[in-house]
Coordinates of C-alpha atoms in Angstrom, one line a residue:
M1016 CA -52.7 -32.2 18.0
S1017 CA -51.8 -35.7 17.2
M1018 CA -49.4 -37.4 18.3
T1019 CA -46.1 -38.9 16.5
K1020 CA -45.5 -42.8 16.5
H1021 CA -42.4 -41.5 18.6
E1022 CA -44.2 -39.8 21.3
Q1023 CA -46.7 -42.8 21.2
I1024 CA -44.1 -45.1 22.0
L1025 CA -42.8 -42.3 24.8
E1026 CA -46.2 -42.8 26.6
H1027 CA -46.6 -46.0 26.0
I1028 CA -43.3 -46.8 28.0
E1029 CA -44.5 -44.1 31.0
L1030 CA -47.0 -45.9 31.6
L1031 CA -45.3 -49.5 31.8
P1032 CA -44.8 -50.6 35.5
V1033 CA -41.5 -50.6 37.1
G1034 CA -39.5 -53.4 36.0
E1035 CA -41.5 -54.6 33.3
K1036 CA -38.8 -55.5 30.4
I1037 CA -39.0 -54.1 26.6
S1038 CA -37.7 -54.9 23.3
V1039 CA -36.9 -53.1 20.2
R1040 CA -39.0 -56.3 18.6
G1041 CA -42.0 -56.4 21.0
I1042 CA -42.5 -52.5 21.2
A1043 CA -42.5 -52.5 17.4
K1044 CA -45.4 -55.5 17.2
N1045 CA -47.1 -54.2 19.8
L1046 CA -47.5 -50.9 18.7
D1047 CA -47.1 -51.2 15.0
V1048 CA -44.5 -49.3 14.2
S1049 CA -40.9 -50.0 12.5
E1050 CA -38.0 -51.3 14.7
G1051 CA -35.8 -48.1 13.4
T1052 CA -38.6 -46.2 15.0
A1053 CA -39.0 -48.4 18.0
Y1054 CA -35.4 -48.3 18.8
R1055 CA -34.9 -44.6 18.4
A1056 CA -37.9 -44.3 20.6
I1057 CA -36.2 -46.8 23.3
K1058 CA -33.1 -44.9 23.1
E1059 CA -34.6 -41.3 23.7
A1060 CA -36.4 -43.0 26.9
E1061 CA -33.1 -44.3 27.9
A1062 CA -32.0 -41.3 27.7
I1063 CA -34.8 -39.3 30.1
G1064 CA -34.6 -41.6 32.3
L1065 CA -37.5 -44.1 31.8
V1066 CA -35.7 -47.1 31.3
S1067 CA -32.5 -48.2 31.6
T1068 CA -30.4 -51.3 29.7
I1069 CA -28.6 -53.8 32.2
E1070 CA -25.9 -56.4 31.1
R1071 CA -27.4 -59.8 30.6
V1072 CA -31.2 -58.7 31.7
G1073 CA -32.0 -56.4 29.3
T1074 CA -33.8 -53.3 28.8
I1075 CA -36.2 -52.4 31.6
R1076 CA -38.6 -50.0 32.8
I1077 CA -37.0 -47.7 35.7
E1078 CA -38.3 -45.4 37.9
K1079 CA -37.9 -42.0 36.5
K1080 CA -35.6 -39.7 39.0
A1081 CA -36.8 -36.2 39.4
T1082 CA -34.5 -33.9 37.2
D1083 CA -32.6 -31.4 39.5
Q1084 CA -32.9 -28.1 38.0
L1085 CA -30.6 -26.7 40.6
E1086 CA -28.1 -24.4 38.7
R1087 CA -26.9 -22.3 41.7
L1088 CA -26.9 -22.8 45.7
S1089 CA -29.2 -20.7 47.1
F1090 CA -29.6 -20.4 50.9
N1091 CA -32.9 -21.8 50.4
E1092 CA -31.5 -24.9 49.0
L1093 CA -29.0 -25.1 51.8
V1094 CA -31.6 -25.2 54.2
K1095 CA -33.1 -28.6 52.6
I1096 CA -29.4 -29.9 52.3
I1097 CA -28.6 -29.5 56.1
D1098 CA -31.9 -30.1 57.3
G1099 CA -32.0 -27.2 59.3
D1100 CA -34.7 -24.1 59.9
V1101 CA -34.4 -20.6 59.4
L1102 CA -34.2 -18.2 62.5
A1103 CA -34.0 -14.7 60.9
G1104 CA -33.7 -13.1 57.4
H1105 CA -36.3 -15.1 55.6
T1106 CA -36.5 -12.0 52.4
G1107 CA -32.7 -13.0 51.6
L1108 CA -33.3 -16.9 51.1
D1109 CA -33.0 -16.5 47.4
K1110 CA -29.8 -14.8 47.8
I1111 CA -26.8 -17.6 46.1
L1112 CA -24.0 -18.9 48.1
D1113 CA -20.3 -18.2 47.1
R1114 CA -18.5 -19.4 49.7
F1115 CA -18.4 -20.6 53.5
V1116 CA -16.2 -19.8 56.0
I1117 CA -15.9 -21.6 59.6
G1118 CA -15.7 -19.2 62.4
A1119 CA -12.9 -20.8 64.6
M1120 CA -10.6 -17.3 64.5
T1121 CA -10.6 -14.4 66.3
E1122 CA -12.8 -11.7 65.4
K1123 CA -9.9 -9.6 63.9
S1124 CA -8.4 -12.4 62.3
M1125 CA -11.6 -13.5 60.4
E1126 CA -12.9 -10.1 59.0
R1127 CA -10.3 -10.6 55.9
Y1128 CA -12.1 -13.4 54.9
I1129 CA -15.9 -12.7 55.1
T1130 CA -17.2 -11.3 51.6
P1131 CA -21.0 -10.3 50.6
G1132 CA -22.4 -13.5 49.6
A1133 CA -20.6 -15.8 52.2
L1134 CA -21.5 -18.1 54.8
M1135 CA -20.4 -17.9 58.1
I1136 CA -20.6 -21.1 60.2
V1137 CA -20.2 -20.5 63.9
G1138 CA -21.6 -21.5 67.3
D1139 CA -22.8 -19.4 70.1
R1140 CA -21.0 -16.0 69.3
E1141 CA -22.6 -13.3 68.7
G1142 CA -19.7 -10.9 68.1
V1143 CA -18.8 -13.2 65.2
Q1144 CA -22.5 -13.4 64.6
R1145 CA -22.9 -9.4 64.2
L1146 CA -19.7 -9.1 62.3
A1147 CA -20.8 -11.4 59.4
L1148 CA -23.9 -10.1 59.3
M1149 CA -22.4 -6.3 59.1
Q1150 CA -20.2 -7.5 56.2
G1151 CA -22.9 -9.0 54.1
A1152 CA -22.4 -12.6 55.0
A1153 CA -25.1 -15.3 56.0
V1154 CA -25.4 -17.3 59.3
L1155 CA -25.3 -20.6 59.9
L1156 CA -25.4 -21.7 63.8
T1157 CA -24.3 -25.4 64.2
G1158 CA -24.9 -27.6 67.5
G1159 CA -29.0 -26.2 67.7
F1160 CA -27.6 -22.9 69.3
D1161 CA -29.9 -19.8 69.1
V1162 CA -29.3 -16.3 68.4
S1163 CA -30.3 -13.4 70.6
D1164 CA -33.4 -11.3 69.3
S1165 CA -31.3 -8.1 68.1
V1166 CA -29.2 -10.6 66.0
K1167 CA -32.2 -11.5 64.4
G1168 CA -33.4 -8.0 63.9
L1169 CA -30.0 -7.4 62.2
A1170 CA -30.7 -10.0 60.0
D1171 CA -34.2 -9.2 59.3
E1172 CA -32.8 -5.3 58.3
L1173 CA -30.3 -6.7 56.2
A1174 CA -32.0 -9.5 54.1
L1175 CA -29.4 -11.7 55.4
P1176 CA -30.4 -15.4 56.6
I1177 CA -29.9 -17.1 59.9
L1178 CA -29.5 -20.3 59.6
R1179 CA -29.2 -23.6 62.2
T1180 CA -28.6 -26.6 62.2
A1181 CA -27.9 -29.8 64.9
Y1182 CA -25.2 -31.0 63.0
D1183 CA -21.5 -30.5 64.2
T1184 CA -19.4 -27.6 62.2
F1185 CA -17.1 -30.7 60.2
T1186 CA -20.1 -32.5 59.5
V1187 CA -22.0 -29.3 58.0
A1188 CA -19.0 -27.9 56.0
T1189 CA -18.4 -31.4 54.7
M1190 CA -22.1 -31.2 53.2
I1191 CA -21.8 -27.8 51.9
N1192 CA -18.6 -28.5 50.0
R1193 CA -20.1 -31.2 48.4
A1194 CA -23.3 -29.7 47.4
I1195 CA -20.7 -26.6 46.0
S1196 CA -18.8 -29.5 44.1
D1197 CA -21.7 -30.8 42.7
Q1198 CA -23.0 -27.5 40.6
M1199 CA -19.1 -26.8 39.5
I1200 CA -19.4 -30.5 37.9
K1201 CA -23.0 -29.7 36.8
K1202 CA -21.8 -26.0 35.3
D1203 CA -18.6 -27.8 33.8
M1204 CA -20.6 -30.1 31.8
T1205 CA -21.9 -29.2 28.2
L1206 CA -25.2 -29.5 27.5
V1207 CA -26.7 -29.1 23.7
E1208 CA -28.5 -25.6 24.6
D1209 CA -25.0 -24.3 25.0
L1210 CA -23.6 -24.9 21.0
Q1211 CA -27.0 -25.1 19.5
I1212 CA -27.6 -22.5 16.6
P1213 CA -31.2 -20.8 17.4
L1214 CA -33.8 -20.8 15.3
S1215 CA -33.5 -17.1 14.2
R1216 CA -30.1 -18.3 12.3
T1217 CA -31.4 -21.6 11.3
Y1218 CA -32.2 -22.4 7.9
Y1219 CA -35.0 -24.9 6.8
L1220 CA -37.7 -25.9 4.8
T1221 CA -41.4 -26.9 5.1
T1222 CA -43.2 -29.6 3.6
K1223 CA -45.0 -27.0 1.5
N1224 CA -41.9 -26.2 -0.2
T1225 CA -40.3 -27.8 -3.4
I1226 CA -37.0 -29.5 -4.9
S1227 CA -36.5 -25.8 -6.8
D1228 CA -37.2 -24.3 -3.3
Y1229 CA -34.4 -26.3 -1.9
H1230 CA -31.6 -25.7 -4.7
Q1231 CA -32.6 -22.0 -4.1
L1232 CA -31.5 -22.0 -0.2
V1233 CA -28.7 -24.0 -1.0
E1234 CA -27.3 -21.6 -3.6
N1235 CA -28.2 -18.7 -1.3
T1236 CA -26.7 -20.6 1.8
H1237 CA -23.9 -22.9 0.7
F1238 CA -25.5 -25.5 3.1
T1239 CA -27.0 -28.9 1.4
R1240 CA -28.8 -30.2 4.8
F1241 CA -31.9 -28.9 5.8
P1242 CA -34.6 -29.7 8.7
V1243 CA -38.2 -30.0 7.1
V1244 CA -41.2 -28.9 9.2
N1245 CA -45.2 -29.1 8.7
K1246 CA -47.6 -26.5 9.3
A1247 CA -47.6 -26.4 13.0
H1248 CA -43.3 -26.3 12.8
R1249 CA -43.0 -29.5 14.3
L1250 CA -39.9 -31.5 13.0
V1251 CA -41.1 -34.1 10.6
G1252 CA -37.9 -34.5 8.0
M1253 CA -34.5 -33.9 7.0
V1254 CA -33.4 -33.2 3.3
T1255 CA -30.3 -33.7 1.8
T1256 CA -28.6 -33.4 -2.0
K1257 CA -28.9 -37.0 -1.8
D1258 CA -32.7 -36.9 -1.5
V1259 CA -33.2 -34.6 -4.2
A1260 CA -30.8 -35.9 -6.6
K1261 CA -32.6 -36.4 -10.2
K1262 CA -36.0 -35.8 -8.9
Q1263 CA -38.1 -33.2 -10.6
D1264 CA -37.9 -29.4 -9.4
S1265 CA -41.7 -28.9 -8.8
Q1266 CA -42.1 -32.7 -7.0
S1267 CA -42.7 -31.6 -3.2
I1268 CA -40.1 -31.8 -0.4
E1269 CA -42.0 -34.0 2.0
T1270 CA -42.3 -36.6 -0.8
V1271 CA -38.4 -36.8 -1.0
M1272 CA -37.3 -36.1 2.8
T1273 CA -36.0 -38.4 5.4
K1274 CA -38.5 -38.9 7.6
E1275 CA -38.4 -39.5 11.7
P1276 CA -34.9 -38.3 11.4
R1277 CA -32.5 -38.0 14.4
Y1278 CA -33.0 -34.8 16.6
A1279 CA -31.5 -33.7 20.1
K1280 CA -33.0 -31.7 22.9
S1281 CA -31.6 -28.5 24.6
H1282 CA -30.9 -30.1 27.8
M1283 CA -29.1 -32.9 26.4
S1284 CA -25.2 -33.7 26.8
V1285 CA -23.2 -32.7 24.1
A1286 CA -21.1 -35.8 24.7
S1287 CA -24.2 -38.1 23.9
V1288 CA -25.2 -36.2 20.8
G1289 CA -21.6 -36.7 19.2
H1290 CA -21.6 -40.2 20.2
Q1291 CA -24.6 -40.7 17.7
M1292 CA -23.3 -37.9 15.0
I1293 CA -20.1 -39.8 14.9
W1294 CA -21.5 -43.6 14.5
D1295 CA -24.0 -42.4 11.9
G1296 CA -22.4 -39.5 10.6
L1297 CA -24.5 -36.4 10.8
E1298 CA -23.4 -33.4 9.8
I1299 CA -26.0 -31.5 11.8
V1300 CA -29.0 -32.7 13.9
P1301 CA -32.1 -30.5 14.6
V1302 CA -32.8 -29.5 18.2
V1303 CA -36.8 -29.6 19.2
E1304 CA -38.7 -28.7 22.2
D1305 CA -40.9 -31.8 24.0
S1306 CA -43.8 -31.0 21.2
L1307 CA -40.8 -31.8 18.8
N1308 CA -41.4 -27.9 17.4
L1309 CA -38.0 -27.1 15.5
I1310 CA -35.9 -24.3 18.0
G1311 CA -32.3 -24.7 16.3
I1312 CA -29.6 -27.0 14.9
I1313 CA -26.2 -28.2 16.3
S1314 CA -23.7 -29.0 14.2
R1315 CA -21.1 -31.7 14.2
R1316 CA -18.0 -29.6 13.9
D1317 CA -19.3 -27.7 17.0
V1318 CA -20.1 -31.0 18.8
M1319 CA -16.3 -32.2 18.1
K1320 CA -14.5 -29.3 18.9
S1321 CA -16.1 -29.2 22.2
M1322 CA -15.8 -32.7 22.8
Q1323 CA -11.9 -32.4 22.0
S1324 CA -11.3 -29.3 23.9
S1325 CA -13.1 -31.0 27.1
Q1326 CA -10.9 -33.9 26.6
E1327 CA -7.6 -31.8 26.3
Q1328 CA -7.9 -29.6 29.4
P1329 CA -6.9 -30.4 32.9
Q1330 CA -9.8 -31.2 34.8
M1331 CA -10.4 -30.1 38.3
P1332 CA -9.9 -33.3 40.7
H1333 CA -13.2 -33.4 42.5
K1334 CA -15.0 -36.0 39.9
L1335 CA -14.1 -39.9 40.7
T1336 CA -13.1 -40.1 36.6
D1337 CA -10.4 -37.5 37.1
Q1338 CA -9.2 -39.0 40.5
I1339 CA -8.8 -42.1 38.2
A1340 CA -7.3 -40.5 35.3
N1341 CA -4.7 -38.6 37.6
Q1342 CA -3.6 -42.0 39.1
I1343 CA -2.9 -43.4 35.8
V1344 CA 0.8 -43.0 34.9
K1345 CA 1.8 -43.3 31.0
K1346 CA 5.2 -45.2 30.4
E1347 CA 6.8 -45.3 26.8
R1348 CA 7.8 -48.5 25.6
S1349 CA 10.9 -48.7 23.0
G1350 CA 10.5 -50.0 19.7
Q1351 CA 6.6 -49.5 20.1
E1352 CA 4.2 -46.6 19.2
E1353 CA 1.7 -48.2 21.9
P1354 CA 2.5 -46.9 25.5
V1355 CA 2.0 -49.0 28.7
F1356 CA 0.2 -47.5 31.6
T1357 CA 0.4 -48.0 35.2
F1358 CA -2.2 -47.7 38.2
I1359 CA -1.7 -48.4 41.8
V1360 CA -5.0 -49.3 43.5
S1361 CA -6.1 -46.8 46.4
P1362 CA -8.3 -47.2 49.3
Q1363 CA -10.7 -44.7 47.5
M1364 CA -10.9 -47.4 44.5
V1365 CA -12.0 -50.9 46.2
N1366 CA -15.1 -52.2 47.4
N1367 CA -16.1 -53.7 50.6
L1368 CA -14.1 -56.6 49.9
G1369 CA -10.6 -54.6 49.6
T1370 CA -10.2 -55.3 46.1
L1371 CA -10.4 -53.1 43.0
S1372 CA -14.2 -51.8 42.0
F1373 CA -15.2 -53.5 38.7
G1374 CA -16.5 -50.3 37.9
V1375 CA -13.5 -48.6 38.8
L1376 CA -11.6 -51.2 36.5
N1377 CA -13.7 -50.6 33.7
Q1378 CA -13.0 -46.7 33.9
I1379 CA -9.2 -47.2 34.0
I1380 CA -9.4 -49.4 30.9
S1381 CA -11.4 -46.4 29.3
H1382 CA -9.3 -43.8 30.0
V1383 CA -6.1 -46.0 29.0
V1384 CA -7.9 -47.1 25.3
R1385 CA -8.3 -42.9 24.9
Q1386 CA -4.7 -42.4 25.5
T1387 CA -3.7 -45.7 23.3
I1388 CA -5.6 -44.4 20.1
L1389 CA -4.5 -40.7 20.6
A1390 CA -0.9 -41.6 21.1
K1391 CA -1.0 -43.7 17.9
H1392 CA -3.3 -42.1 15.6
N1393 CA -4.0 -38.9 16.8
Y1394 CA -7.9 -39.0 17.0
H1395 CA -10.1 -38.5 20.1
S1396 CA -12.7 -40.9 20.7
V1397 CA -15.8 -42.4 22.4
I1398 CA -16.1 -45.9 24.2
E1399 CA -18.7 -48.1 22.2
Q1400 CA -18.5 -51.4 24.4
I1401 CA -16.5 -53.3 26.5
S1402 CA -16.5 -56.8 27.2
L1403 CA -14.4 -57.5 30.4
Y1404 CA -13.1 -60.5 32.0
Y1405 CA -12.0 -60.5 35.9
F1406 CA -9.7 -63.2 36.1
Q1407 CA -8.4 -62.8 39.8
L1408 CA -9.1 -60.2 42.1
I1409 CA -6.9 -57.1 42.3
Q1410 CA -6.5 -56.0 46.0
M1411 CA -5.8 -52.8 47.8
D1412 CA -2.2 -51.0 47.1
S1413 CA -1.3 -53.5 44.6
E1414 CA 0.3 -52.0 41.0
I1415 CA -1.0 -52.9 37.8
E1416 CA 0.1 -52.9 34.4
I1417 CA -2.6 -52.1 31.5
D1418 CA -1.5 -52.6 28.0
A1419 CA -4.1 -52.0 25.0
Q1420 CA -3.2 -53.2 21.7
I1421 CA -5.1 -51.7 18.5
I1422 CA -6.6 -54.9 16.9
E1423 CA -8.1 -53.0 13.4
V1424 CA -8.9 -49.6 13.2
G1425 CA -11.7 -48.4 10.6
R1426 CA -13.1 -45.3 9.4
R1427 CA -15.2 -44.7 12.4
S1428 CA -14.4 -46.9 14.9
A1429 CA -11.2 -49.1 16.3
K1430 CA -10.9 -52.2 18.3
L1431 CA -8.5 -53.1 21.1
D1432 CA -7.2 -55.7 23.2
V1433 CA -6.6 -54.8 26.4
C1434 CA -4.5 -57.1 29.0
V1435 CA -4.5 -56.1 33.3
T1436 CA -1.3 -57.9 34.5
K1437 CA -0.4 -58.1 38.2
D1438 CA 3.1 -59.3 39.6
N1439 CA 3.1 -60.3 35.6
M1440 CA 0.1 -62.6 35.8
M1441 CA -3.2 -61.8 33.8
A1442 CA -5.5 -60.4 36.4
S1443 CA -7.9 -59.2 33.9
K1444 CA -9.0 -59.0 29.8
A1445 CA -11.1 -57.0 28.1
I1446 CA -12.0 -56.2 24.0
V1447 CA -13.2 -52.7 23.8
V1448 CA -14.8 -50.8 20.7
T1449 CA -14.5 -47.2 20.1
Q1450 CA -16.1 -44.8 18.0
L1451 CA -13.5 -42.4 16.5
M1452 CA -13.5 -38.5 16.7
D1453 CA -12.8 -36.2 13.7
P1454 CA -8.7 -36.3 14.2
V1455 CA -7.1 -33.7 16.2

């Protein structure tokens, strides 16, 4: 099966040496494709980690990182995290770690904390080791201790792992807590596969269908936009009312469809897909496999509902963005619709020089902009572009004031002027362009 132009571009990019600079115009010229096709392929390459766009440098080929497929933390994965080894209970390594308990109490006191699926972190205390195993918990020995043969036999019999690490209890507990936290964050992120309508409930047409077939499908479903696939079931186009207007019923769908449409893949985040749907005004986006075979669709309505819901819900403070948002204080101003915001620079938010990190300042401004648009226009928004100017360093423990003024609002986007002041002096200024989502 021959590759599409899109696939050819992705293959070309993947074969480029790491550090090679690429451009839409260069790809279009070298591979004899349209700049639109080159642009979409480069965006896809960026989404899958083949390239990265760096300010003032451009788009360059980067080393693709291996995708972490870990969805739940098993004892087998835990061994890798703690640089440990397995002393017994090898057949239970695929079991999932639910929580961990530090064995620093008396045996009687810790009984109520030990549950099946837990991990007991303990040193050279055989009584605690046996207690944990009998109550369905695995055992992790810190400090490099060993266990008796009888305890190993019990672990093998119950298929509960006994792990060992050279790290101390505090260090290993911190490592496990971080791993569990990372998994919680991944679990909370909504992917396309969580919202996509499966192929069994997707209406689509083939290149052999006619405009008459399109009208019949519209009459039966009351939808007006459909993916178009070829005989191999590969996505080749989209067809809408605009495409078929004033055309003969006998005309083939292939001759009127919009070719090389935008599409999504199941592993993509809903936020990234929604960003493009908002900007391009797309009501639905086909979902495809790597081979471009159609496997379903995702609708703008479902994406907007999901994105708005995620912004409205209180977030667990385990992500840096949540920590930053929680430290921003909103203050209403009499006589003005836009609120003003304050932020005290904590030690976690500074760089090695003890001043506010450039990335944190970007995040503060992004949060304030979204809150300002929500307060005045009742729209959720997605940041499209930030031009940030840093006039003076902002020291740790400083209190800054962030004032975002809306310059203009269009049907799809808004532009804001943001001033950051410290001690009544301007410390930073930004011009921010955002995409507007559907109203709340």
